[in-house]
Amino acid sequence: MEDEKKLFNITEYVKDKFNDINEETKKDIKEKILLKTKSGKWSKSPLIYFSKEYTGEDIFDFLSEDLDIEVLSKEYIKKSQDKDSWKSFFTNLNVNPFFKVEEVDRYRNGIDYGHSSVSCQILHNIFTKLHKLDNNKQFKTAKKIFKNIDENWIHYQNKLIIKEYKDKIEMGRVVDTEQIECQTEFLNTLRDYEWVPTTAKQLLRPDEVYLDEESIRKYNANLPRICLDYQLKNK
């Protein structure tokens, strides 16, 4: 408990001084500082997600019940009641408010994939485990994930395609350079897994599901339509 108290005090001290610290030191802090999570673990900030006490959204708390996800302890704001400044500080430390999407290198594990990409490992892990949950839990989980992605689409939409420049070679010489668009691993994750909640009470791939619109219902009421508890923002 004494060590834990020291860690809290160090974090509070860094928070109060953070704006006056030079960029190199800030980078070092982001890489090394440990924060407490609701599971009781102390983890590095980029591996942690905001809990509902900071954002008002409970998706990551909910997911952490069954999946290996660490959410930020509420003890920080309980101690000072200054939620906004703590949230700003943790945002600067790269605590995640969204599903973490990050760039991955072209060369990985000794393999040349032809181009760099963008990946969302947490969603990949969730989708592979989703069907191991009981039916009610997997359906509720899928709805929460879909709502989060829909409501924060502006954050995700530019991570579906990346543009690469490729040399055009003739007779052993580069004669031109062309721009090509490549689908990211993140886009493939969203497309390839069965995770969209439907009126058929099944989880299906996005390309197997129809929007829940009157014209679709009139055409064929048995077609699987997206099933949500709110009005879809981005169609």
CSV table of C-alpha atoms in Angstrom, one decimal:
chain,number,residue,atom,x,y,z
A,1,MET,CA,0.0,0.0,0.0
A,2,GLU,CA,2.9,2.4,0.8
A,3,ASP,CA,4.4,1.8,-2.7
A,4,GLU,CA,1.0,2.4,-4.3
A,5,LYS,CA,0.6,5.7,-2.4
A,6,LYS,CA,4.0,6.8,-3.7
A,7,LEU,CA,3.0,6.0,-7.3
A,8,PHE,CA,-0.2,8.0,-6.9
A,9,ASN,CA,1.8,10.9,-5.5
A,10,ILE,CA,4.3,10.7,-8.3
A,11,THR,CA,1.6,10.7,-10.9
A,12,GLU,CA,-0.1,13.7,-9.3
A,13,TYR,CA,3.2,15.6,-9.1
A,14,VAL,CA,3.9,14.9,-12.8
A,15,LYS,CA,0.3,16.0,-13.7
A,16,ASP,CA,0.8,19.4,-11.9
A,17,LYS,CA,4.1,20.0,-13.7
A,18,PHE,CA,3.3,18.4,-17.1
A,19,ASN,CA,2.7,21.6,-19.0
A,20,ASP,CA,6.1,23.0,-18.0
A,21,ILE,CA,8.1,19.9,-19.0
A,22,ASN,CA,10.1,19.9,-22.2
A,23,GLU,CA,8.9,17.6,-25.0
A,24,GLU,CA,11.8,15.1,-24.7
A,25,THR,CA,11.0,14.6,-21.0
A,26,LYS,CA,7.3,14.3,-21.8
A,27,LYS,CA,8.1,11.5,-24.3
A,28,ASP,CA,10.1,9.7,-21.7
A,29,ILE,CA,7.2,10.0,-19.1
A,30,LYS,CA,4.7,8.6,-21.6
A,31,GLU,CA,6.9,5.6,-22.2
A,32,LYS,CA,7.6,4.8,-18.6
A,33,ILE,CA,4.9,6.0,-16.3
A,34,LEU,CA,2.6,3.3,-14.8
A,35,LEU,CA,-1.1,4.0,-14.1
A,36,LYS,CA,-3.5,2.0,-12.0
A,37,THR,CA,-6.4,0.1,-13.6
A,38,LYS,CA,-9.6,-1.1,-12.2
A,39,SER,CA,-8.2,-4.7,-12.1
A,40,GLY,CA,-5.6,-3.5,-9.6
A,41,LYS,CA,-2.8,-3.8,-12.1
A,42,TRP,CA,-0.3,-1.0,-12.9
A,43,SER,CA,0.2,-0.7,-16.7
A,44,LYS,CA,1.7,1.7,-19.2
A,45,SER,CA,-0.7,4.4,-20.4
A,46,PRO,CA,-0.9,3.4,-24.1
A,47,LEU,CA,-2.2,0.0,-23.0
A,48,ILE,CA,-5.1,1.5,-20.9
A,49,TYR,CA,-8.6,2.6,-21.9
A,50,PHE,CA,-10.7,5.4,-20.3
A,51,SER,CA,-13.3,4.1,-17.9
A,52,LYS,CA,-16.8,5.5,-17.6
A,53,GLU,CA,-16.0,7.9,-14.8
A,54,TYR,CA,-13.9,9.9,-17.2
A,55,THR,CA,-15.9,9.8,-20.4
A,56,GLY,CA,-19.5,8.9,-19.4
A,57,GLU,CA,-19.3,5.9,-21.8
A,58,ASP,CA,-19.1,2.4,-20.2
A,59,ILE,CA,-18.1,0.4,-23.3
A,60,PHE,CA,-14.5,-0.4,-22.1
A,61,ASP,CA,-15.7,-1.2,-18.6
A,62,PHE,CA,-18.2,-3.5,-20.1
A,63,LEU,CA,-15.7,-5.2,-22.4
A,64,SER,CA,-13.2,-5.7,-19.5
A,65,GLU,CA,-15.7,-8.0,-17.8
A,66,ASP,CA,-15.0,-10.8,-20.2
A,67,LEU,CA,-12.0,-9.7,-22.3
A,68,ASP,CA,-8.4,-8.8,-21.6
A,69,ILE,CA,-8.8,-5.0,-21.5
A,70,GLU,CA,-7.4,-2.7,-18.8
A,71,VAL,CA,-9.5,0.4,-17.9
A,72,LEU,CA,-8.3,3.4,-15.9
A,73,SER,CA,-8.9,3.4,-12.2
A,74,LYS,CA,-11.3,6.0,-10.9
A,75,GLU,CA,-9.2,6.6,-7.8
A,76,TYR,CA,-7.4,9.5,-9.4
A,77,ILE,CA,-10.5,11.6,-9.7
A,78,LYS,CA,-11.8,10.4,-6.3
A,79,LYS,CA,-8.8,11.9,-4.6
A,80,SER,CA,-9.1,15.4,-6.1
A,81,GLN,CA,-12.6,15.6,-7.7
A,82,ASP,CA,-11.0,17.4,-10.7
A,83,LYS,CA,-12.1,15.1,-13.5
A,84,ASP,CA,-11.4,17.5,-16.4
A,85,SER,CA,-7.8,18.1,-15.6
A,86,TRP,CA,-7.1,14.4,-14.9
A,87,LYS,CA,-8.7,13.4,-18.2
A,88,SER,CA,-6.7,16.0,-20.1
A,89,PHE,CA,-3.5,14.8,-18.5
A,90,PHE,CA,-4.3,11.1,-19.2
A,91,THR,CA,-5.1,12.0,-22.8
A,92,ASN,CA,-1.7,13.6,-23.1
A,93,LEU,CA,-0.3,10.3,-21.8
A,94,ASN,CA,-2.0,8.4,-24.6
A,95,VAL,CA,-4.7,6.7,-22.5
A,96,ASN,CA,-7.1,5.4,-25.2
A,97,PRO,CA,-10.6,7.0,-25.6
A,98,PHE,CA,-11.3,4.9,-28.7
A,99,PHE,CA,-10.3,1.4,-29.9
A,100,LYS,CA,-6.6,1.8,-30.5
A,101,VAL,CA,-5.7,1.9,-34.1
A,102,GLU,CA,-2.0,2.1,-35.0
A,103,GLU,CA,0.3,2.0,-38.0
A,104,VAL,CA,2.1,-1.2,-38.7
A,105,ASP,CA,5.3,-1.5,-40.7
A,106,ARG,CA,5.6,-3.0,-44.1
A,107,TYR,CA,8.1,-5.6,-42.9
A,108,ARG,CA,6.8,-7.7,-40.0
A,109,ASN,CA,8.0,-11.0,-38.7
A,110,GLY,CA,10.4,-11.4,-41.6
A,111,ILE,CA,7.7,-11.0,-44.1
A,112,ASP,CA,7.3,-8.2,-46.7
A,113,TYR,CA,3.6,-7.4,-46.9
A,114,GLY,CA,4.2,-5.0,-49.9
A,115,HIS,CA,3.1,-1.9,-48.0
A,116,SER,CA,2.6,-0.5,-44.5
A,117,SER,CA,-0.8,-0.7,-43.0
A,118,VAL,CA,-3.1,0.3,-40.1
A,119,SER,CA,-4.2,-2.3,-37.6
A,120,CYS,CA,-6.7,-2.5,-34.6
A,121,GLN,CA,-5.4,-5.4,-32.6
A,122,ILE,CA,-8.0,-5.0,-29.8
A,123,LEU,CA,-10.9,-5.3,-32.2
A,124,HIS,CA,-9.3,-8.3,-33.9
A,125,ASN,CA,-8.9,-10.0,-30.5
A,126,ILE,CA,-12.5,-9.1,-29.5
A,127,PHE,CA,-14.0,-10.4,-32.7
A,128,THR,CA,-12.1,-13.7,-32.5
A,129,LYS,CA,-13.5,-14.3,-28.9
A,130,LEU,CA,-17.0,-12.8,-29.4
A,131,HIS,CA,-18.7,-16.1,-30.3
A,132,LYS,CA,-17.4,-17.7,-27.2
A,133,LEU,CA,-19.7,-15.5,-25.1
A,134,ASP,CA,-23.3,-16.6,-24.4
A,135,ASN,CA,-25.8,-15.3,-26.9
A,136,ASN,CA,-27.2,-12.4,-24.8
A,137,LYS,CA,-23.7,-11.2,-23.9
A,138,GLN,CA,-22.3,-11.4,-27.5
A,139,PHE,CA,-25.3,-9.5,-28.9
A,140,LYS,CA,-25.0,-6.8,-26.2
A,141,THR,CA,-21.3,-6.6,-26.8
A,142,ALA,CA,-21.7,-6.3,-30.6
A,143,LYS,CA,-24.2,-3.5,-30.1
A,144,LYS,CA,-21.9,-1.5,-27.9
A,145,ILE,CA,-19.0,-1.9,-30.3
A,146,PHE,CA,-21.1,-0.9,-33.3
A,147,LYS,CA,-22.4,2.2,-31.5
A,148,ASN,CA,-18.9,3.3,-30.5
A,149,ILE,CA,-17.6,3.0,-34.0
A,150,ASP,CA,-20.6,4.7,-35.5
A,151,GLU,CA,-20.6,7.6,-33.1
A,152,ASN,CA,-16.8,8.1,-33.4
A,153,TRP,CA,-16.6,7.4,-37.1
A,154,ILE,CA,-14.7,10.7,-37.7
A,155,HIS,CA,-11.9,9.1,-35.8
A,156,TYR,CA,-11.9,5.8,-37.7
A,157,GLN,CA,-12.8,6.8,-41.3
A,158,ASN,CA,-9.4,7.9,-42.4
A,159,LYS,CA,-7.8,4.6,-41.2
A,160,LEU,CA,-9.5,2.3,-43.8
A,161,ILE,CA,-7.4,3.1,-46.8
A,162,ILE,CA,-3.7,4.2,-47.1
A,163,LYS,CA,-2.0,5.6,-50.1
A,164,GLU,CA,1.3,4.3,-51.3
A,165,TYR,CA,3.6,5.4,-54.0
A,166,LYS,CA,5.0,2.7,-56.3
A,167,ASP,CA,7.7,3.0,-58.9
A,168,LYS,CA,6.9,2.0,-62.5
A,169,ILE,CA,9.9,0.3,-63.9
A,170,GLU,CA,10.6,-0.3,-67.6
A,171,MET,CA,13.9,-1.9,-68.9
A,172,GLY,CA,15.3,-1.7,-65.4
A,173,ARG,CA,14.7,2.0,-65.0
A,174,VAL,CA,12.1,3.9,-63.0
A,175,VAL,CA,10.0,5.8,-65.6
A,176,ASP,CA,7.2,6.9,-63.4
A,177,THR,CA,5.7,6.9,-60.0
A,178,GLU,CA,2.1,6.0,-59.4
A,179,GLN,CA,-0.1,6.3,-56.3
A,180,ILE,CA,-2.0,3.3,-55.2
A,181,GLU,CA,-4.7,2.8,-52.6
A,182,CYS,CA,-4.4,-0.1,-50.2
A,183,GLN,CA,-7.0,-1.5,-47.8
A,184,THR,CA,-5.7,-1.5,-44.3
A,185,GLU,CA,-5.8,-4.5,-41.9
A,186,PHE,CA,-8.2,-2.4,-39.8
A,187,LEU,CA,-10.7,-2.3,-42.7
A,188,ASN,CA,-10.2,-6.1,-43.3
A,189,THR,CA,-11.0,-6.7,-39.6
A,190,LEU,CA,-14.3,-4.8,-39.9
A,191,ARG,CA,-15.2,-6.6,-43.1
A,192,ASP,CA,-14.2,-10.1,-42.5
A,193,TYR,CA,-15.6,-10.9,-39.0
A,194,GLU,CA,-19.2,-11.6,-38.0
A,195,TRP,CA,-19.9,-8.9,-35.5
A,196,VAL,CA,-22.8,-6.8,-36.8
A,197,PRO,CA,-26.0,-7.3,-34.7
A,198,THR,CA,-29.1,-8.1,-36.8
A,199,THR,CA,-32.8,-8.4,-36.5
A,200,ALA,CA,-32.4,-12.2,-37.0
A,201,LYS,CA,-30.6,-12.3,-33.6
A,202,GLN,CA,-27.4,-13.3,-35.3
A,203,LEU,CA,-24.0,-11.6,-35.7
A,204,LEU,CA,-23.1,-11.3,-39.4
A,205,ARG,CA,-20.5,-9.7,-41.6
A,206,PRO,CA,-21.3,-6.2,-42.7
A,207,ASP,CA,-21.8,-7.3,-46.3
A,208,GLU,CA,-24.5,-9.7,-45.2
A,209,VAL,CA,-26.6,-7.1,-43.5
A,210,TYR,CA,-29.1,-4.5,-44.7
A,211,LEU,CA,-30.0,-1.2,-43.2
A,212,ASP,CA,-33.2,-1.2,-41.2
A,213,GLU,CA,-35.3,0.9,-43.5
A,214,GLU,CA,-38.9,0.7,-44.6
A,215,SER,CA,-38.0,0.1,-48.2
A,216,ILE,CA,-36.0,-3.0,-47.2
A,217,ARG,CA,-38.7,-4.3,-44.9
A,218,LYS,CA,-41.3,-3.9,-47.7
A,219,TYR,CA,-39.1,-5.6,-50.2
A,220,ASN,CA,-38.4,-8.6,-48.0
A,221,ALA,CA,-39.2,-8.6,-44.2
A,222,ASN,CA,-37.0,-11.7,-43.7
A,223,LEU,CA,-33.7,-10.1,-44.8
A,224,PRO,CA,-31.3,-9.7,-41.9
A,225,ARG,CA,-31.3,-6.0,-41.0
A,226,ILE,CA,-29.0,-4.1,-38.6
A,227,CYS,CA,-30.4,-4.1,-35.1
A,228,LEU,CA,-29.5,-1.2,-32.8
A,229,ASP,CA,-31.0,0.6,-29.8
A,230,TYR,CA,-30.5,4.0,-31.3
A,231,GLN,CA,-30.6,6.0,-34.6
A,232,LEU,CA,-27.7,5.2,-36.8
A,233,LYS,CA,-25.5,8.3,-37.3
A,234,ASN,CA,-23.4,7.2,-40.3
A,235,LYS,CA,-24.9,5.2,-43.1
